[in-house]
Every structure is written in C-alpha cells, then in structure tokens.
mmCIF file of C-alpha atoms in Angstrom:
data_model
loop_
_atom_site.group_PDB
_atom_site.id
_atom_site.type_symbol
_atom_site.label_atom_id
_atom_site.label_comp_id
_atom_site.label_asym_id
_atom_site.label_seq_id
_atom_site.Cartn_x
_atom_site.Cartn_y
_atom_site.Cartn_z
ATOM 1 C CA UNK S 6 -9.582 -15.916 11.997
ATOM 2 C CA UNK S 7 -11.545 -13.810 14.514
ATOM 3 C CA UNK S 8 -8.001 -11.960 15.198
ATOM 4 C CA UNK S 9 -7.826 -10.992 11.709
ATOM 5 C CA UNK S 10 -11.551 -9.576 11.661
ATOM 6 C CA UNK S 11 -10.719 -7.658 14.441
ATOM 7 C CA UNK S 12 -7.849 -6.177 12.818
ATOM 8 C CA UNK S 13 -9.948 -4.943 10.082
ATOM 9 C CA UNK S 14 -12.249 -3.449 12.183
ATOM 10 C CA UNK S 15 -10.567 -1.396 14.542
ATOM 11 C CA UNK S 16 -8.034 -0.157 11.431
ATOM 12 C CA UNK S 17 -11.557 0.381 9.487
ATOM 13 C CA UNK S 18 -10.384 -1.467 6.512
ATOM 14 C CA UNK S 19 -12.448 -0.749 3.506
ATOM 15 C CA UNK S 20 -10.110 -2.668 1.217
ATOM 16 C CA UNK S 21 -8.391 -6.119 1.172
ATOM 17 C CA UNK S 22 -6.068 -7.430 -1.062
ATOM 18 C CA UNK S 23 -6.102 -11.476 -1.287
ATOM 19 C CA UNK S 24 -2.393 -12.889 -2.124
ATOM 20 C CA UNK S 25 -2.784 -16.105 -3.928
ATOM 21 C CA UNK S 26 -5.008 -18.666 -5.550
ATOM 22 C CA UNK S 27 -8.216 -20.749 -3.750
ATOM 23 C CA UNK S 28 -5.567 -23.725 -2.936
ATOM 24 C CA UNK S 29 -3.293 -20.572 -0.710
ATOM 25 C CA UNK S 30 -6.812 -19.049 0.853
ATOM 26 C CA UNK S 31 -10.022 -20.636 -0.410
ATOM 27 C CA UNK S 32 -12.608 -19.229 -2.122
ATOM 28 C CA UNK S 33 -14.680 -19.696 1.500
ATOM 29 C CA UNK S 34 -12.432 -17.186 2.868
ATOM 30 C CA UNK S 35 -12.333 -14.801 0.211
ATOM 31 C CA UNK S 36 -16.518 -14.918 0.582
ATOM 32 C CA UNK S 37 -16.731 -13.953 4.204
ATOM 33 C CA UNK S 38 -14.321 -11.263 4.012
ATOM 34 C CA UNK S 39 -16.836 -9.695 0.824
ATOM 35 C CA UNK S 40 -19.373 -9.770 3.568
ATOM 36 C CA UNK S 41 -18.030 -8.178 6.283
ATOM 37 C CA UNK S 42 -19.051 -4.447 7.056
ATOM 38 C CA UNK S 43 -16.853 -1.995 6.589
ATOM 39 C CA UNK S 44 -16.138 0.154 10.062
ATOM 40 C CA UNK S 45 -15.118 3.620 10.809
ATOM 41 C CA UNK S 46 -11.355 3.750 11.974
ATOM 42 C CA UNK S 47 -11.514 2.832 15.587
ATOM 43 C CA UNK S 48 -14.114 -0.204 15.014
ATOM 44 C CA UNK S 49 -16.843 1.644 16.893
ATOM 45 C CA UNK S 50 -19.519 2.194 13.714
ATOM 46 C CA UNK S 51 -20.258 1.141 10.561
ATOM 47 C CA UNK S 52 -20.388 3.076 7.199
ATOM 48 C CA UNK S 53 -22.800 0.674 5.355
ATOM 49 C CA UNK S 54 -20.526 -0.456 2.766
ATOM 50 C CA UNK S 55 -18.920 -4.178 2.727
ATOM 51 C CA UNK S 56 -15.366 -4.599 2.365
ATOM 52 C CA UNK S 57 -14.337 -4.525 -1.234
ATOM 53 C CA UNK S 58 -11.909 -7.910 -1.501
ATOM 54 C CA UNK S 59 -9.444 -8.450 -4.775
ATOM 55 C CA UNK S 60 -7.315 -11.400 -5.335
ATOM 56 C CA UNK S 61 -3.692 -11.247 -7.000
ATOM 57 C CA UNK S 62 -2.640 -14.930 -7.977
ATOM 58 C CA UNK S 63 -0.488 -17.114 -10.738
ATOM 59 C CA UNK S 64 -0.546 -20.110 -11.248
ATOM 60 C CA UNK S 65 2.657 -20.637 -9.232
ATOM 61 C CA UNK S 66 4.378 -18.690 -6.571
ATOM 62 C CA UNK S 67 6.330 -17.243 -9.208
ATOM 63 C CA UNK S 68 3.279 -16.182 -11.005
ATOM 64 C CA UNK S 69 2.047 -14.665 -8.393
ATOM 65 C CA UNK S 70 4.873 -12.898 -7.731
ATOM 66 C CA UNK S 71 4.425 -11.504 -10.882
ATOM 67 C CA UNK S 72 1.403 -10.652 -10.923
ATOM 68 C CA UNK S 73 1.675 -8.669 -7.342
ATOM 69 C CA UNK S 74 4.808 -6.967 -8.765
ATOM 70 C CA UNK S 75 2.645 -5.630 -11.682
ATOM 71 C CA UNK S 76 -0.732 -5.215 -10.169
ATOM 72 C CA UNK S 77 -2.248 -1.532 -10.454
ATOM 73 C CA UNK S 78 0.263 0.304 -12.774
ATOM 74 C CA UNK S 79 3.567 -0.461 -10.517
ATOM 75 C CA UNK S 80 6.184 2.280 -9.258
ATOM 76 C CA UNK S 81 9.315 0.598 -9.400
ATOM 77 C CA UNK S 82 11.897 2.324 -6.608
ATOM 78 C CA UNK S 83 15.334 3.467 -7.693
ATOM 79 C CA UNK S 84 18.981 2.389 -6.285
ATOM 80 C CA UNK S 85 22.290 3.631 -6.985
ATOM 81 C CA UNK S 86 25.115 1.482 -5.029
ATOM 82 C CA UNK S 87 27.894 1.010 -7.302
ATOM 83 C CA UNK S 88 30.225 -0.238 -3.842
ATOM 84 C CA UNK S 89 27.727 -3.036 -3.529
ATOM 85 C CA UNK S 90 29.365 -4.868 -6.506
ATOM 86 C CA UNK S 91 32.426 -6.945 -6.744
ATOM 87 C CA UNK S 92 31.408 -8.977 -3.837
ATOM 88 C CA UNK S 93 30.874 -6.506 -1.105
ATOM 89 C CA UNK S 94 27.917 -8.074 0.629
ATOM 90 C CA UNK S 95 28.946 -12.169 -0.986
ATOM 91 C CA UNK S 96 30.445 -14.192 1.819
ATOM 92 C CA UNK S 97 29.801 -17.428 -0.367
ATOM 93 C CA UNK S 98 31.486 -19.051 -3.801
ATOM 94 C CA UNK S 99 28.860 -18.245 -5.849
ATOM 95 C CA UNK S 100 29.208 -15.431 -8.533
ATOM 96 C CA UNK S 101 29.320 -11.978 -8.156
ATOM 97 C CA UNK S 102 27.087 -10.131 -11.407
ATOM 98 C CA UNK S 103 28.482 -7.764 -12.428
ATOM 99 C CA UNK S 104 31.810 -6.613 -12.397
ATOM 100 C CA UNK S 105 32.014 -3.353 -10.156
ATOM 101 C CA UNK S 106 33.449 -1.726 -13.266
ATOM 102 C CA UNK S 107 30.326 -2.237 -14.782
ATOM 103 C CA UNK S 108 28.228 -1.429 -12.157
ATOM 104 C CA UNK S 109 25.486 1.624 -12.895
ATOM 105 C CA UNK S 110 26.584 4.745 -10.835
ATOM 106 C CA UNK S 111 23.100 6.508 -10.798
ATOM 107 C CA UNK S 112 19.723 5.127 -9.841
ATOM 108 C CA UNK S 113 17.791 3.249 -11.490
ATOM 109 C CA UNK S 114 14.642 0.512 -11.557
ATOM 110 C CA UNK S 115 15.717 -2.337 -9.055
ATOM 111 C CA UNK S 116 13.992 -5.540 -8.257
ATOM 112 C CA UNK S 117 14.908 -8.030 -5.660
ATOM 113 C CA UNK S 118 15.692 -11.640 -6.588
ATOM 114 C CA UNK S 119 14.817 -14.706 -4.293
ATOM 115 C CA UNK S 120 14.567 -18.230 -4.515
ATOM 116 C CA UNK S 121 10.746 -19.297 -4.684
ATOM 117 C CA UNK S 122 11.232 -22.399 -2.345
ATOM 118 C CA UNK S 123 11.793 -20.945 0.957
ATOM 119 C CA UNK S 124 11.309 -18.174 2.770
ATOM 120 C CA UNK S 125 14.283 -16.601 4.591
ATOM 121 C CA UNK S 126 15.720 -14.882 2.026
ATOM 122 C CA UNK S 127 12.708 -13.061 0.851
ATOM 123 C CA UNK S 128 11.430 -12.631 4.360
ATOM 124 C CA UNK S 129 15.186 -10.455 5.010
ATOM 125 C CA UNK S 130 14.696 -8.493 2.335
ATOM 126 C CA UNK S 131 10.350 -7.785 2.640
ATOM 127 C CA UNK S 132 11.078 -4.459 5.055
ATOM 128 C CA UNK S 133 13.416 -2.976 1.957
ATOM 129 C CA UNK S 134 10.608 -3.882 -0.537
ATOM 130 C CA UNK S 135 8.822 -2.003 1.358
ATOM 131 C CA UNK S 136 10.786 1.202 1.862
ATOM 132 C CA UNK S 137 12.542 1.107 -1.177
ATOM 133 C CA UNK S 138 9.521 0.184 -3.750
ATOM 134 C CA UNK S 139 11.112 -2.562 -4.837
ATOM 135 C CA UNK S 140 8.787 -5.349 -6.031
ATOM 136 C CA UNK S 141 10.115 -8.690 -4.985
ATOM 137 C CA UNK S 142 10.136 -11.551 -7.835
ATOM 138 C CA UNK S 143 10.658 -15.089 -7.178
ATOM 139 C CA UNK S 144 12.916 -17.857 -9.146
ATOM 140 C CA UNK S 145 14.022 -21.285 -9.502
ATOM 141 C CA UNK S 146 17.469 -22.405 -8.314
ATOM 142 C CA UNK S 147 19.145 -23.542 -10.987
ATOM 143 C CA UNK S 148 16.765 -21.515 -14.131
ATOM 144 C CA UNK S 149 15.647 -17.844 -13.962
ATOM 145 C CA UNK S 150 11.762 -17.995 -13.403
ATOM 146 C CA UNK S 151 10.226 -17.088 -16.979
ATOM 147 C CA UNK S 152 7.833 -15.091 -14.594
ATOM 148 C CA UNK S 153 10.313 -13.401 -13.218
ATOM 149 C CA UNK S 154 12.516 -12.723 -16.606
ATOM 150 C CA UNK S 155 9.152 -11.535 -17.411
ATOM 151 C CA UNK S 156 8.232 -8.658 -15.002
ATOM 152 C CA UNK S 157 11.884 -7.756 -15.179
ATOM 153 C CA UNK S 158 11.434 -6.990 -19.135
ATOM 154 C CA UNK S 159 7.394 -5.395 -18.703
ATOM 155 C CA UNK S 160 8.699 -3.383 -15.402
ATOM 156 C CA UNK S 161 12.112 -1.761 -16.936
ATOM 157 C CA UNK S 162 14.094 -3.356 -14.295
ATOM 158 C CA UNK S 163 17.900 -2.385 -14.906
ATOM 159 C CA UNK S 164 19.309 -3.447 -11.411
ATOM 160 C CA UNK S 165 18.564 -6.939 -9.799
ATOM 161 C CA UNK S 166 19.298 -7.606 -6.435
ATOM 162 C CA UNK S 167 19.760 -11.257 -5.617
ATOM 163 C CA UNK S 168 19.200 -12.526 -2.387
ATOM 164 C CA UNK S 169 21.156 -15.879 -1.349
ATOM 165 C CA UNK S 170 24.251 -17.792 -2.459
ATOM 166 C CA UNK S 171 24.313 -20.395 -5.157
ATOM 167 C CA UNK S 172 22.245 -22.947 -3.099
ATOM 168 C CA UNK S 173 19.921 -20.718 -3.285
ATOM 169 C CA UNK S 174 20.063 -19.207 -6.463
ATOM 170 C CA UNK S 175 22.659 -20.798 -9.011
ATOM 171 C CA UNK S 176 25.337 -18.754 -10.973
ATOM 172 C CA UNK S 177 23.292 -19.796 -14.040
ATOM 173 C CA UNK S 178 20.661 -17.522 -12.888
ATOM 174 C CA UNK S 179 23.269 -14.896 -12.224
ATOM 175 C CA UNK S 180 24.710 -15.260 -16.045
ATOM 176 C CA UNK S 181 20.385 -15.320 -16.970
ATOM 177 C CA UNK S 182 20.152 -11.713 -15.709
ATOM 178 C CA UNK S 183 23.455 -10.505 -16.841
ATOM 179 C CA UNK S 184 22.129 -11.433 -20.580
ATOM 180 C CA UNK S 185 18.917 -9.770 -20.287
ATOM 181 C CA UNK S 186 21.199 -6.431 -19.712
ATOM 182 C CA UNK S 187 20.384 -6.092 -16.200
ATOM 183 C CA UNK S 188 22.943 -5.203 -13.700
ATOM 184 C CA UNK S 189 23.186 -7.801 -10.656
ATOM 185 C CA UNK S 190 24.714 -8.337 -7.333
ATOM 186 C CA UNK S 191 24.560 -10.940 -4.352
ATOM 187 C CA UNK S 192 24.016 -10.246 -0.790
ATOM 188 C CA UNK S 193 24.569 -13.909 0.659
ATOM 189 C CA UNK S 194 25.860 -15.416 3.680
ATOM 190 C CA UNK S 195 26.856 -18.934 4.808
ATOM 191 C CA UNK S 196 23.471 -19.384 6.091
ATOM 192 C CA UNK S 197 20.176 -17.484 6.258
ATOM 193 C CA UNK S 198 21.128 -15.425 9.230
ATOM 194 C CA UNK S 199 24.622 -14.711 7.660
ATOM 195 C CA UNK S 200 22.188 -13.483 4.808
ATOM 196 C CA UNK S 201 20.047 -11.569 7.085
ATOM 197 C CA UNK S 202 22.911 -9.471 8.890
ATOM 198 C CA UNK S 203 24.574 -8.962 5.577
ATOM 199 C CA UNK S 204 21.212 -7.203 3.992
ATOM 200 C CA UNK S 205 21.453 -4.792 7.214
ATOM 201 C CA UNK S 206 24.580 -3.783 6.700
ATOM 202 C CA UNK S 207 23.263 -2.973 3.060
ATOM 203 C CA UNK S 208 20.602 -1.569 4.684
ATOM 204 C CA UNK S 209 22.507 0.735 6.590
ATOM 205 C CA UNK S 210 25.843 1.700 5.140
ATOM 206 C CA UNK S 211 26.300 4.802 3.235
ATOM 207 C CA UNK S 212 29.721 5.031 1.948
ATOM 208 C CA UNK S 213 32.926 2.487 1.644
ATOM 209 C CA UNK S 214 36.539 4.012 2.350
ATOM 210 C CA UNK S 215 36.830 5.292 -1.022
ATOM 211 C CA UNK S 216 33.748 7.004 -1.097
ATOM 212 C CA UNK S 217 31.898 5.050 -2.992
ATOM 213 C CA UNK S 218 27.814 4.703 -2.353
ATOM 214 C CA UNK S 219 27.768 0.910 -1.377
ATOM 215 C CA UNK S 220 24.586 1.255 0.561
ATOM 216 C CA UNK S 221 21.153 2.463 1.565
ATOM 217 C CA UNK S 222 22.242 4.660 4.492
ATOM 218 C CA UNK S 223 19.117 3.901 6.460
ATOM 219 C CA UNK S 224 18.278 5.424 9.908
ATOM 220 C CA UNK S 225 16.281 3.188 11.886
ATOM 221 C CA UNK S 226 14.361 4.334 14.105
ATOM 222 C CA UNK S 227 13.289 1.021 15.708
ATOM 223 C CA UNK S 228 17.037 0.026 15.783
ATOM 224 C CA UNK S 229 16.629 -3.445 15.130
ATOM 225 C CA UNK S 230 13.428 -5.970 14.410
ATOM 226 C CA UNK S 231 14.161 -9.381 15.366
ATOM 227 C CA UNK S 232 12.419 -12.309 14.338
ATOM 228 C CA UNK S 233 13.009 -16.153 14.744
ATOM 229 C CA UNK S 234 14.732 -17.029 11.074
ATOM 230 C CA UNK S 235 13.108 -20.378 11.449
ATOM 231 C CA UNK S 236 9.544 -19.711 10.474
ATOM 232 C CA UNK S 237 7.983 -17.302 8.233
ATOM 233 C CA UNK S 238 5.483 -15.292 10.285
ATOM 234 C CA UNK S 239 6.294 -12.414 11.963
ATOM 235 C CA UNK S 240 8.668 -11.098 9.706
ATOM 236 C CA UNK S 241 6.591 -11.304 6.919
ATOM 237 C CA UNK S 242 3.868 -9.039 8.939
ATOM 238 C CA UNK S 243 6.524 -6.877 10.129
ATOM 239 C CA UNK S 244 7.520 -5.973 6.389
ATOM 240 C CA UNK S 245 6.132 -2.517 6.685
ATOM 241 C CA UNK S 246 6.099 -1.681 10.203
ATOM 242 C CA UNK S 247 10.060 -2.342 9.720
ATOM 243 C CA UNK S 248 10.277 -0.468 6.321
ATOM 244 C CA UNK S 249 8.223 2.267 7.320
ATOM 245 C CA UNK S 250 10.908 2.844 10.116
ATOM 246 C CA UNK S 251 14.034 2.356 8.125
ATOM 247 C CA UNK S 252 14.722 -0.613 10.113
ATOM 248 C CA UNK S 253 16.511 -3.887 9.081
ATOM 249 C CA UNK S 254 14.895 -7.053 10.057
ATOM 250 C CA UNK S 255 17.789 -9.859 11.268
ATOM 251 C CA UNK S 256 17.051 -13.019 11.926
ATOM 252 C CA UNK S 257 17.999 -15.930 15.048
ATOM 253 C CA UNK S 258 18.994 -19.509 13.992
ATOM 254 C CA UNK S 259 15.369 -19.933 16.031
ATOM 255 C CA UNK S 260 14.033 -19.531 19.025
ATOM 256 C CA UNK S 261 16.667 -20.360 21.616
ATOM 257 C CA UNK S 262 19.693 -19.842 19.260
ATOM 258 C CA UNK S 263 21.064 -16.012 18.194
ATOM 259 C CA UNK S 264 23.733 -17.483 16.195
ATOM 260 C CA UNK S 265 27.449 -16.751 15.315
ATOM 261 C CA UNK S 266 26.448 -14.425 12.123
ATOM 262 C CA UNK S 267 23.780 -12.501 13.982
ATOM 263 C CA UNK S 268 26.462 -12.026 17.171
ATOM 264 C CA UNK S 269 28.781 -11.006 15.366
ATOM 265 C CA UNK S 270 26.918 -8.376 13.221
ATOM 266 C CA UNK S 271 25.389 -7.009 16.678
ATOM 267 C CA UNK S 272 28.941 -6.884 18.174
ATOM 268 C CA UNK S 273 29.663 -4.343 15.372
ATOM 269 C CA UNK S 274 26.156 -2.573 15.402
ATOM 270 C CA UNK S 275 26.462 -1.780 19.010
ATOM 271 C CA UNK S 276 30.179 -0.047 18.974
ATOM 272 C CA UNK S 277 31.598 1.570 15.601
ATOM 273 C CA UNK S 278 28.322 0.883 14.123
ATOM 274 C CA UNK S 279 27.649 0.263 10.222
ATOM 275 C CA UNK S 280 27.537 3.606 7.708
ATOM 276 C CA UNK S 281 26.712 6.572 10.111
ATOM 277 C CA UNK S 282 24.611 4.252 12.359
ATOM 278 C CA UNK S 283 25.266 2.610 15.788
ATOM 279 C CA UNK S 284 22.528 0.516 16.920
ATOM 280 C CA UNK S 285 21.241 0.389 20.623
ATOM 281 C CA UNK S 286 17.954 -0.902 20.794
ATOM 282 C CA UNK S 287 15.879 -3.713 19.174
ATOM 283 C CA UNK S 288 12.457 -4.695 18.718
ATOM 284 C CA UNK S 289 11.335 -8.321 19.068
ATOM 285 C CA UNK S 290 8.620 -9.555 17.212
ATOM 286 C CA UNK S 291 6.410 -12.990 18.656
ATOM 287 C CA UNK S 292 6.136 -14.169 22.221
ATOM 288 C CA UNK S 293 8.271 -16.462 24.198
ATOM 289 C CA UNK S 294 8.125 -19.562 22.253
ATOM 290 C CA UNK S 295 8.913 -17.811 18.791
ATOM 291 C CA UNK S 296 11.794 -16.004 20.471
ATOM 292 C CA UNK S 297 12.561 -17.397 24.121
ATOM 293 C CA UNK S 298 13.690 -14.820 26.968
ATOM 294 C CA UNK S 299 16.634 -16.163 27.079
ATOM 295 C CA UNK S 300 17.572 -15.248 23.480
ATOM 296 C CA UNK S 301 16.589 -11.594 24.238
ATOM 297 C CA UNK S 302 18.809 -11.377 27.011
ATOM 298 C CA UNK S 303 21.513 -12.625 24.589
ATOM 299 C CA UNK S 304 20.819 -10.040 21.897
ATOM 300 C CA UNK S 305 20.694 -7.687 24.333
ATOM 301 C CA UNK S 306 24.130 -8.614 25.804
ATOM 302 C CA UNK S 307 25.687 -8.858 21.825
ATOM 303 C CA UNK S 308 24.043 -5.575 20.924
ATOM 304 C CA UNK S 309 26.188 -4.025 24.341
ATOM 305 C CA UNK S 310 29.332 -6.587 24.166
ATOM 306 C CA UNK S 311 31.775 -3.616 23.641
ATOM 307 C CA UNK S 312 29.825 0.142 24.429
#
C-alpha cells in the first residue's frame, strides 16, 4: 500500500524482510517491493540501488515461526525468574511446568510459547520478544508443534515461556516441554486481557517478598501501550516501538470496553505500582474507532482511581 512505500522511503529502507509464503503476501507484492529505489534516510534522494527483499516462510504458521526464529544465525536472549514458577503469573486450572523447586535460578536460553490459532497471546508478549531476544514459536492446542519442539532442540532453548491457559495451550503440551528437559511456566488469565495485564506485571516486577527474582524489572518509559485486544494490528506494529521502551503492551476487551482485568491491573499500576514501578501515563495506539475516546478517558480515570 502507498502508506507502506512511504514508510520505506522516508526511513530509507534498503532492506525488507517478507514474513510468510505467496498465499500470506503474493509473489506480486514481493516483485514491486524488489523494484522500488532505495532512498537516503529522510526520502529526499535516491542512492541507485533497489531494495534488497528476502522472504522467511514454512509451510504453516508454525513453520514459519520456525524458520523466523532461526533465520540468520539467531541470538537467543537469557531469563532468570525462578519466582515466576509455581503459578505466580497462572490465574487459570491449567498446569503449572515446572515445580518452583525445579525452576533454573540463573539465566538461560528462553523462548516464548503461543498457540498458533489466534493472535492475542502472541501479540501480548511481541514487545518482550523484542526486548528480551526471545524468538517467539507457535503450537497446536492440544500437541506441541513438531516445528516448534524443533527450534527448541536446534536453538538450545532451556526455559519456555507459555503464553495462555489450557484453552489455549493444553497441559499435554506443558508435560511435551517438560520431557524435552526444558523448564516451563504459564502466564495466563481468564481471558486475553487477564493474559495481557498478567505479562506486564511479568514485565515489570523485580522481586517477590522473599526476594526471589520473579520478574523482568522493566522501566517503561512510555508507561503503558494500549491497543484494542480485539484485532491484531497495532500491537503487532508496536512490538518494537514498545520493546525498545521497556514498555508492556495491555490490551481492551475492544474498542469501547477496558475490561475488569485491564481495570483492575491499572488500579494497581497507578498507586503502589508493580516491582519498583508506578505507572502514570499511557500511550494509545489506532484512532477512534480502534480505541474510542471514551475508552481513553476510562483508562485514564483507572490508571488515577487511587493517586
């Protein structure tokens, strides 16, 4: 679309990586971008080159999400949150992982695990990717993606993160990982805004009461980026702009709804705060109809309910 082409131009984009097969963007597409000039930063000249376009695809989603997590000799980021275990961040039945006596007390290679049917999950989780280095894989519900059990095993991934309860991703899946040797916990909600708010606390504590790392200790220096939870979107584009900035993307039930899980969480935010962090400002991503005025007032009012 002529917004993207502008994009590329005015951030003189010499490169372009295409995410999926010619049935996700079609070989059409992929053609036109090969021919577009490449322009100095600012979109004012050329430099007489044309972009230079590669495509990453499976066969599947979960191929592709293979094939992205190991494209170009992969740096896999390092966690160490033994506090996360046991349950810390699972508000649902499903399993746990690991026992929190068994959980690994120094850092080491972490992937995140999400459910390769929808999108909230993974969509919560893009801005850590990001600012963690954590390659996202995706899975089946009930099975662990052989893709997936796949770049776990070629990556060295020791630590799984899985994102969702077992609706999302089963037990089964759980008991998968736990064979393969990896370490796993849950962060999962009732919902995928419960989800959402229970990532940022993640995101931003440091240390539980006993002193115990249970989280990320993140300073955000965007406070908050909101999107509508929805539709996919904006915070998929926001996944670095957020992660760059330490900054936990939540999500509304959609555009006119905040939602019980996302009140609550800024209730909490906005006073004692989560870790070392109190939140007082937010950034909204999408115009009026993906998030309606009235829902930023409402944020607004949640985020200053008790300061």
């Amino acid at each position: 679309p002529p917004s993207t082409i502008a994009a590329l131009k005015a951030e003189g984009v010499a490169k372009v990586v295409v995410l999926g097969g010619p049935l996700a963007v079609a070989t059409s597409v992929v053609s036109a971008l090969e021919r577009l000039p490449v322009y100095s930063c600012g979109g004012t000249s050329t430099t007489g080159a044309t972009l230079s376009v590669t495509r990453i695809y499976g066969q599947t989603q979960y191929g592709t999400a293979q094939q992205v997590a190991e494209y170009g000799g992969p740096v896999v980021g390092t966690v160490a949150a033994p506090g996360a275990y046991g349950g810390t961040y699972n508000d649902t039945t499903g399993s746990n992982g690991t026992p929190a006596t068994a959980a690994p007390v120094t850092a080491v290679p972490t992937a995140i695990l999400a459910v390769g049917t929808n999108y909230p999950d993974a969509m919560a989780a893009s801005a850590m990717a990001y600012q963690e280095h954590l390659p996202v894989l995706l899975t089946e519900t009930n099975s662990l993606a052989p893709e997936a059990e796949a770049a776990i095993v070629n990556l060295g991934i020791q630590q799984v993160i899985v994102m969702g309860g077992p609706l999302a991703i089963s037990d089964n899946v759980m008991t998968q990982l736990t064979s393969l040797g990896v370490s796993a916990f849950r962060i999962a909600g009732a919902d995928a805004t419960d989800t959402a708010q229970l990532l940022a606390q993640f995101e931003l504590n440091h240390t539980n009461a006993s002193g115990v790392v249970d989280g990320l200790d993140w300073s955000p220096t965007l406070g908050l980026v909101v999107t509508r939870g929805d539709y996919f979107t904006d915070a998929l584009s926001a996944s670095a702009y957020a992660g760059m900035h330490q900054t936990p993307i939540v999500l509304t039930e959609n555009p006119t709804t905040v939602g019980q899980y996302l009140t609550s969480f800024l209730n909490t935010a906005g006073t004692v705060g989560y870790g070392n962090h109190t939140v007082y400002d937010f950034t909204v991503l999408g115009g009026p109809i993906a998030i309606a005025p009235s829902t930023v007032t409402a944020i607004s009012g949640a985020l200053a309910a008790n300061s």
